[in-house]
PDB file of C-alpha atoms in Angstrom:
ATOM      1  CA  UNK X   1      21.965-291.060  92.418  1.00 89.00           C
ATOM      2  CA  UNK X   2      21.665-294.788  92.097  1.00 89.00           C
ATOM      3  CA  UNK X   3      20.299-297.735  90.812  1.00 91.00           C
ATOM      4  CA  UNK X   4      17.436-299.560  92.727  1.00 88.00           C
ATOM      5  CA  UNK X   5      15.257-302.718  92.132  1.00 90.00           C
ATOM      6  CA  UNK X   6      11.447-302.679  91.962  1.00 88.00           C
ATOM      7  CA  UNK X   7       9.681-304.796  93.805  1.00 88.00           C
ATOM      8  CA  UNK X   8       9.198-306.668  90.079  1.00 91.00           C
ATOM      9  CA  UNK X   9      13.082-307.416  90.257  1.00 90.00           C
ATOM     10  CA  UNK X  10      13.561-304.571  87.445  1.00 90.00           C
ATOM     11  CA  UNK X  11      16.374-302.346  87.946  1.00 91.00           C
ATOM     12  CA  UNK X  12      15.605-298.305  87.866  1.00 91.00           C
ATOM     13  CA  UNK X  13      17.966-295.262  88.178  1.00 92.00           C
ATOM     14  CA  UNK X  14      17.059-293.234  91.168  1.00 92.00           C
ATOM     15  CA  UNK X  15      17.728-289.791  92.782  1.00 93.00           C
ATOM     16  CA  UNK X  16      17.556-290.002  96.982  1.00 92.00           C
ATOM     17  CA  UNK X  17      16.740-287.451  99.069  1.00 93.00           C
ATOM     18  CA  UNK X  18      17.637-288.016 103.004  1.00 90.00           C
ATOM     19  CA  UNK X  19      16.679-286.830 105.741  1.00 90.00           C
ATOM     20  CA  UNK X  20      17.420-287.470 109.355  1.00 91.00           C
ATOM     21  CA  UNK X  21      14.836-288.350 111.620  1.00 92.00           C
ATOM     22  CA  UNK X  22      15.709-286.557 115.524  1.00 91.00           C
ATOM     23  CA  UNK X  23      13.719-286.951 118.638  1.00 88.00           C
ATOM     24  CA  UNK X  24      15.156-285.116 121.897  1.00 85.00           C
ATOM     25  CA  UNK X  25      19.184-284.351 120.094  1.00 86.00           C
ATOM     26  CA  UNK X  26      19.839-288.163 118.856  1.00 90.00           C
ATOM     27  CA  UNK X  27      18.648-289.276 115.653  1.00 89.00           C
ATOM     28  CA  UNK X  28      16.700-292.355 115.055  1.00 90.00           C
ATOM     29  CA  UNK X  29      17.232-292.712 111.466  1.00 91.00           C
ATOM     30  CA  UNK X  30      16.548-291.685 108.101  1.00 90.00           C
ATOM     31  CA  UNK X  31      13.644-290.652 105.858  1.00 89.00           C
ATOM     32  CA  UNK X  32      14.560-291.054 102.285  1.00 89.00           C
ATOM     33  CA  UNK X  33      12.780-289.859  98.737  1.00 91.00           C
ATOM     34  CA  UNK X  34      13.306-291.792  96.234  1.00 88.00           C
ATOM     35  CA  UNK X  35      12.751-290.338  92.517  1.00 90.00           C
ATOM     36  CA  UNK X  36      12.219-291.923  89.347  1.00 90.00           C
ATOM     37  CA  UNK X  37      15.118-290.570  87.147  1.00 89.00           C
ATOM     38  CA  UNK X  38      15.362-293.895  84.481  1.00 88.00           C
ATOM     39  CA  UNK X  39      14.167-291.719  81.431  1.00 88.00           C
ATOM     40  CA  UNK X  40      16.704-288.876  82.567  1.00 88.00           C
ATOM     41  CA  UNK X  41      19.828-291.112  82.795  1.00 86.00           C
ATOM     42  CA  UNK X  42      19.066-292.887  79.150  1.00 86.00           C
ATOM     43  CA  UNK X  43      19.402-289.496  77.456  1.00 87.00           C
ATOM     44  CA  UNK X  44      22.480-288.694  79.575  1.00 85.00           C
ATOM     45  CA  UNK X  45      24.314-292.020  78.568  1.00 82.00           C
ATOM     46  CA  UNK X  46      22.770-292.100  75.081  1.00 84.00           C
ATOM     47  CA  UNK X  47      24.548-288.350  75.127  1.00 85.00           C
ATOM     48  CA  UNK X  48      27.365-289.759  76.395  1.00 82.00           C
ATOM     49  CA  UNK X  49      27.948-292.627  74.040  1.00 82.00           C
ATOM     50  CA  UNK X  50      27.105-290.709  70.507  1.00 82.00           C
ATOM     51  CA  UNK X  51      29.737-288.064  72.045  1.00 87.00           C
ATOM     52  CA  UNK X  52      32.373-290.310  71.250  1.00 92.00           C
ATOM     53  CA  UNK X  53      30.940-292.849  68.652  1.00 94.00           C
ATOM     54  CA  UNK X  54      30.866-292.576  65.132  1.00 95.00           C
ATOM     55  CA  UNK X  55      27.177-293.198  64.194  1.00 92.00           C
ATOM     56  CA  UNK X  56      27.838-294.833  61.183  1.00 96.00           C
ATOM     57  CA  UNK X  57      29.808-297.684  62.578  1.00 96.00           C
ATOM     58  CA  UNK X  58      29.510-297.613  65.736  1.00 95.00           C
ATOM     59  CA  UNK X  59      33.313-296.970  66.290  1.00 97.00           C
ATOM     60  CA  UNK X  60      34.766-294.680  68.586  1.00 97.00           C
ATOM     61  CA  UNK X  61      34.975-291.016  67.082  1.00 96.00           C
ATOM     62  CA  UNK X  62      38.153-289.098  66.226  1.00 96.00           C
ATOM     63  CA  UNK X  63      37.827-287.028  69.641  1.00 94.00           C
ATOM     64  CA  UNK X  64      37.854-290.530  71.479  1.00 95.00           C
ATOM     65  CA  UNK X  65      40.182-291.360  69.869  1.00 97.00           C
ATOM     66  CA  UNK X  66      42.902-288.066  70.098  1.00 95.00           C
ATOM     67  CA  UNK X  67      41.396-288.566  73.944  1.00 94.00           C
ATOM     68  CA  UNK X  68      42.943-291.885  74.854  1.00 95.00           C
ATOM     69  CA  UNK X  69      46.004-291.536  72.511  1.00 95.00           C
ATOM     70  CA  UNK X  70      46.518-288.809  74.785  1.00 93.00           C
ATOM     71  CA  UNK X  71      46.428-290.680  77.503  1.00 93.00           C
ATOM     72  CA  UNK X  72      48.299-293.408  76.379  1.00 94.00           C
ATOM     73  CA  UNK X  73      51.450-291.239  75.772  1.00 91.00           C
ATOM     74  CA  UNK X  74      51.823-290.930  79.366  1.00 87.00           C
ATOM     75  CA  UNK X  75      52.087-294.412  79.934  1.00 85.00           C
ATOM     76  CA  UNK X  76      55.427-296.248  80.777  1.00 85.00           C
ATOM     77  CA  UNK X  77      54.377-299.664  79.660  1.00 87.00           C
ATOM     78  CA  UNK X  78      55.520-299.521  75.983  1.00 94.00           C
ATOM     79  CA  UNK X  79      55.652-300.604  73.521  1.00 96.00           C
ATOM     80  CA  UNK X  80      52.674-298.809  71.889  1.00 97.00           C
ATOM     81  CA  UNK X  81      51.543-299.204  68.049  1.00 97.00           C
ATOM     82  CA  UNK X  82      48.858-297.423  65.856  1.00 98.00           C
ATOM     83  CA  UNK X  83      48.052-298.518  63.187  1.00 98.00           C
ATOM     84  CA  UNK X  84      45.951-296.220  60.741  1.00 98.00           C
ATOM     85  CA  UNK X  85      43.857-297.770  57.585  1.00 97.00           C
ATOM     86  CA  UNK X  86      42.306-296.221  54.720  1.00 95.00           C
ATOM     87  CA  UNK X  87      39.631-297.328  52.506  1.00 94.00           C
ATOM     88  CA  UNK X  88      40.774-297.600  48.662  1.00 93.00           C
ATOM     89  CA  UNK X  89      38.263-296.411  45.911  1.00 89.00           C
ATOM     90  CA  UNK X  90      35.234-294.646  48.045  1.00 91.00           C
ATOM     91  CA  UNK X  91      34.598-292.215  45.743  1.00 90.00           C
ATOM     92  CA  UNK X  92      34.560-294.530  42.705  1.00 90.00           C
ATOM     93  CA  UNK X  93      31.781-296.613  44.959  1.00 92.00           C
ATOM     94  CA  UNK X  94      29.651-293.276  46.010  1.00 92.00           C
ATOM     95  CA  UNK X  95      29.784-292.306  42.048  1.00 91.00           C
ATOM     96  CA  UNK X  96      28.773-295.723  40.695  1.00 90.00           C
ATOM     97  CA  UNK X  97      26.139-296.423  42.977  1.00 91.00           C
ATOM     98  CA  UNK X  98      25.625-293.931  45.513  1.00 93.00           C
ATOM     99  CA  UNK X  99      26.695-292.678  48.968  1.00 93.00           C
ATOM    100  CA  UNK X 100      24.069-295.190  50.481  1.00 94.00           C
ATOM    101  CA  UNK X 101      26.484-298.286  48.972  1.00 93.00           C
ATOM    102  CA  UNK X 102      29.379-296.313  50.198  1.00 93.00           C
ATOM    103  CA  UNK X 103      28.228-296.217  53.823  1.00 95.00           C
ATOM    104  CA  UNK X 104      27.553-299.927  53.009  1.00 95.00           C
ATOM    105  CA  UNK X 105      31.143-300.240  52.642  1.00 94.00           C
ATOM    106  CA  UNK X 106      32.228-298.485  55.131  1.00 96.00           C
ATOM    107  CA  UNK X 107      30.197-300.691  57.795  1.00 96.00           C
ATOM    108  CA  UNK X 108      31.932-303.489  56.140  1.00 95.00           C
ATOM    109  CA  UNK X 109      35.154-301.954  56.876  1.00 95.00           C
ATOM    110  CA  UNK X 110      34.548-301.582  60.186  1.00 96.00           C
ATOM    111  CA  UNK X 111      33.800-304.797  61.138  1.00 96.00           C
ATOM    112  CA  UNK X 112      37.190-306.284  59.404  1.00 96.00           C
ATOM    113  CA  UNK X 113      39.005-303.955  61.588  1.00 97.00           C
ATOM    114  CA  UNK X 114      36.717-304.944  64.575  1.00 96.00           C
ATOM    115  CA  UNK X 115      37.467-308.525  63.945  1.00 96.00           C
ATOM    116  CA  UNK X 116      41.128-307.923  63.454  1.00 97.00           C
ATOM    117  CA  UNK X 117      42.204-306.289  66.459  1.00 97.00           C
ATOM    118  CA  UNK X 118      42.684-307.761  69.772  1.00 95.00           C
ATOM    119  CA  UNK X 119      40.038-307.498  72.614  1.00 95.00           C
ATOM    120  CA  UNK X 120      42.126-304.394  74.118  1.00 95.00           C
ATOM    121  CA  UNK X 121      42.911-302.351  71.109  1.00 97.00           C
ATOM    122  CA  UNK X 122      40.910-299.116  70.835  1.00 97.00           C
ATOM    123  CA  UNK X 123      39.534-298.723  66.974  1.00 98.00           C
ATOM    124  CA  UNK X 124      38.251-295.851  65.849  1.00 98.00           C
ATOM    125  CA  UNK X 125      36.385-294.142  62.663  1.00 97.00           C
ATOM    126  CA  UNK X 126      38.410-290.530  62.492  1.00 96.00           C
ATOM    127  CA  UNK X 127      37.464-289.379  59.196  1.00 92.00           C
ATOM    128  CA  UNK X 128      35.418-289.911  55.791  1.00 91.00           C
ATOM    129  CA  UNK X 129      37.401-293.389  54.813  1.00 94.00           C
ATOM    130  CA  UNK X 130      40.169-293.097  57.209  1.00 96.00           C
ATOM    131  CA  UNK X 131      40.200-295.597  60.471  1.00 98.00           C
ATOM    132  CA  UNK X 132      42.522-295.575  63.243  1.00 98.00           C
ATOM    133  CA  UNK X 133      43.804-298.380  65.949  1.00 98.00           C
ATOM    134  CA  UNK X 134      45.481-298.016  68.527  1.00 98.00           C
ATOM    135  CA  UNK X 135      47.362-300.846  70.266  1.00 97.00           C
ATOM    136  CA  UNK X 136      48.379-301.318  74.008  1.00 96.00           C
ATOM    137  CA  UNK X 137      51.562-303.182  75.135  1.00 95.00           C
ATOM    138  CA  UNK X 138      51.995-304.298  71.296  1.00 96.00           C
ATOM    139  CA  UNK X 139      55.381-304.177  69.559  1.00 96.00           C
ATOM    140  CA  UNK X 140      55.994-303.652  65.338  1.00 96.00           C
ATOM    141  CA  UNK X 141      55.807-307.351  65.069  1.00 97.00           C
ATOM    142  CA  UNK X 142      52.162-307.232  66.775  1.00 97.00           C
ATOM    143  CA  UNK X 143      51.271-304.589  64.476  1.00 97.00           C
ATOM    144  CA  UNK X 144      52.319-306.172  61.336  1.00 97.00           C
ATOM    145  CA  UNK X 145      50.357-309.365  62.378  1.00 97.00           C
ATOM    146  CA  UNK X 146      46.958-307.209  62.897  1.00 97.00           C
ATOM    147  CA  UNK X 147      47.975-305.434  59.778  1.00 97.00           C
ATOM    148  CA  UNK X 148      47.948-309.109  57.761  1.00 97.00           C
ATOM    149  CA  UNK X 149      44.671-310.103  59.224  1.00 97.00           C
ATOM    150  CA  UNK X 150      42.963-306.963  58.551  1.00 97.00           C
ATOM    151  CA  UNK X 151      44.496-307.144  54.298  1.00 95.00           C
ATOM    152  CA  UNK X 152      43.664-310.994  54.394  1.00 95.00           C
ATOM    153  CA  UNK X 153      39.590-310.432  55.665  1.00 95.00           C
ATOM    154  CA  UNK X 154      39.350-307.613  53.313  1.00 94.00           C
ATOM    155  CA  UNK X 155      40.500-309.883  50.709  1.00 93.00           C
ATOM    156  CA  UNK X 156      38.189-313.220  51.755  1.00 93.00           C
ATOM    157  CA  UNK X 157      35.232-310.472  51.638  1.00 92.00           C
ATOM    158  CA  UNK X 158      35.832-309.138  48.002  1.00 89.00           C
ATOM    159  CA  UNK X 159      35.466-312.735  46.611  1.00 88.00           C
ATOM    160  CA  UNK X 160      31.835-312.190  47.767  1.00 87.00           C
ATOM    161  CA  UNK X 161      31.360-308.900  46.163  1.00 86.00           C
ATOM    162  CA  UNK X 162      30.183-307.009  42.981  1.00 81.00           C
ATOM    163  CA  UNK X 163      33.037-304.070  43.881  1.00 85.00           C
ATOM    164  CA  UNK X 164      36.251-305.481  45.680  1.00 86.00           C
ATOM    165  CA  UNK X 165      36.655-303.714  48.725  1.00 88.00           C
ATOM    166  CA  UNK X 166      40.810-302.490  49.274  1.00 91.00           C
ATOM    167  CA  UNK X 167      42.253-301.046  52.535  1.00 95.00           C
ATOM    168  CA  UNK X 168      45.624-299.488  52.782  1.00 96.00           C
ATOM    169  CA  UNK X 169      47.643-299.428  56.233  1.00 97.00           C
ATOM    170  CA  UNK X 170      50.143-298.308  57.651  1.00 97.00           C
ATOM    171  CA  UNK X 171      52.034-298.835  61.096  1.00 97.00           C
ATOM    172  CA  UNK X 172      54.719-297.681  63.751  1.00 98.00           C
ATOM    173  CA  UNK X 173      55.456-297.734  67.343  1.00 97.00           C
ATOM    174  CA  UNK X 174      56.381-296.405  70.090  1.00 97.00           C
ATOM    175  CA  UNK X 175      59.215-297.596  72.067  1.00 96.00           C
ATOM    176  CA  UNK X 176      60.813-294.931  74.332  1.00 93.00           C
ATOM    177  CA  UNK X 177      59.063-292.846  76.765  1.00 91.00           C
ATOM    178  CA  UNK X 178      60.666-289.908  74.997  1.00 92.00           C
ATOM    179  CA  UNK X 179      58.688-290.429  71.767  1.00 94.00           C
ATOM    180  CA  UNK X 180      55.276-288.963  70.754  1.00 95.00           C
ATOM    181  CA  UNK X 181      52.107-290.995  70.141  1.00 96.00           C
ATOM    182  CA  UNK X 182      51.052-288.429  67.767  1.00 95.00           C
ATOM    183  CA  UNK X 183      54.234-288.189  65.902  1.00 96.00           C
ATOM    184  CA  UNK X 184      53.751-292.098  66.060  1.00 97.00           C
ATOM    185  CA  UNK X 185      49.966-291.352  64.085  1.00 97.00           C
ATOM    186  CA  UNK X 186      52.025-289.092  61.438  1.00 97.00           C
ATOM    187  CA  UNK X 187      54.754-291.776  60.651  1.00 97.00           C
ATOM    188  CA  UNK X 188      51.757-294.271  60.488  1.00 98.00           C
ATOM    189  CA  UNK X 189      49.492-291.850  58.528  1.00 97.00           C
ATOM    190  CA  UNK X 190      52.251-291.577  56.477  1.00 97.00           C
ATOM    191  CA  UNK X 191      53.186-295.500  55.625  1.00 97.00           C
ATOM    192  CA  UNK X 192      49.165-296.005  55.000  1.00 97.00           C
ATOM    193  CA  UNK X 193      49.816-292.980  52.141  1.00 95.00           C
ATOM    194  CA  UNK X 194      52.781-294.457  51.039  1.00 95.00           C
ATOM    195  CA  UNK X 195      51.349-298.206  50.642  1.00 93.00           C
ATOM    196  CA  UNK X 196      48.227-296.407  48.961  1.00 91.00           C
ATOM    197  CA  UNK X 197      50.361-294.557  46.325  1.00 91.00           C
ATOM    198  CA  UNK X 198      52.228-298.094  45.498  1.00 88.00           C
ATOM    199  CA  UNK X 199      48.944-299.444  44.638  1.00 80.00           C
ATOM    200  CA  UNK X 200      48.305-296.617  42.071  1.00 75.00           C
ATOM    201  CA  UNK X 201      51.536-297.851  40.607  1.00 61.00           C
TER     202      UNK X 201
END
């Protein structure tokens, strides 16, 4: 399989078929087939891409997510953060005026985080209000600065808005090889809780 131009300039996926062309033992080239297969491979990568998306947002999914934190734990360059936010007050937003408004919200979520993070961070949508980041080569300090930004947007867009929109975080990192990313998630999972429970206060 490959990807071919038409004689229009427009690029098309295509299967090839070859075959080799012999006279007397030596061959003299190849005869090819090629096949139209540009419908085929959209529904593959469409496939492919809701597999690990959240459709909501657009985010990566959970599984993505779990996938390349995964990964990541095998890596020597350290450190590694994650941080893990929450959405405050969902349900109150989904009573009041409806799980359409709440999805609303949720969007707008995502794109604080999306705005927040650097260009290689890996943010993800892993549950009903709950977002995850996670964050290559970045130390506490890093963490606590992408943190900030992410509390500070959230707090610029609530001036604009009939129902304030609140996010609780939490962060920690991983600096030894001996450490566990997903021990990392608990102890961030954990912070986020904590910081949500002080608000409550």
């Amino acid at each position: 399989e490959s990807i071919r131009k038409t004689k229009s300039g427009k690029e098309i996926y295509v299967s090839i078929k070859g075959y080799p062309i012999k006279y007397k033992g030596k061959q003299l080239g190849v005869y090819a087939i090629y096949n139209d297969i540009t419908v085929r491979k959209k529904e593959e990568n469409k496939i492919k891409y809701l597999s690990f998306h959240d459709q909501l947002t657009d985010l990566y999914n959970r599984r993505f997510f779990e996938e390349e934190r995964d990964r990541f734990d095998n890596s020597r360059e350290l450190p590694i953060s994650i941080i893990v936010a929450d959405m405050d007050g969902l349900k109150k937003i989904n009573d009041n005026y409806g799980h359409k408004k709440g999805d609303e919200y949720l969007k707008m979520i995502a794109e604080i985080i999306e705005n927040s993070v650097r260009e290689e961070d890996i943010v993800a949508r892993i549950g009903g209000d709950e977002f995850a980041i996670l964050l290559p080569n970045a130390s506490k300090k890093v963490a606590s600065k992408v943190e900030k930004r992410i509390l500070t947007k959230s707090k610029d867009k609530s001036k604009k808005l009939k129902e304030p929109i609140s996010i609780s975080t939490g962060s920690a990192t991983k600096n030894r090889s001996a450490e566990s990313l997903e021990e990392v998630f608990k102890i961030a999972d954990k912070r986020m809780y904590e910081n949500k429970e002080s608000k409550r206060e």
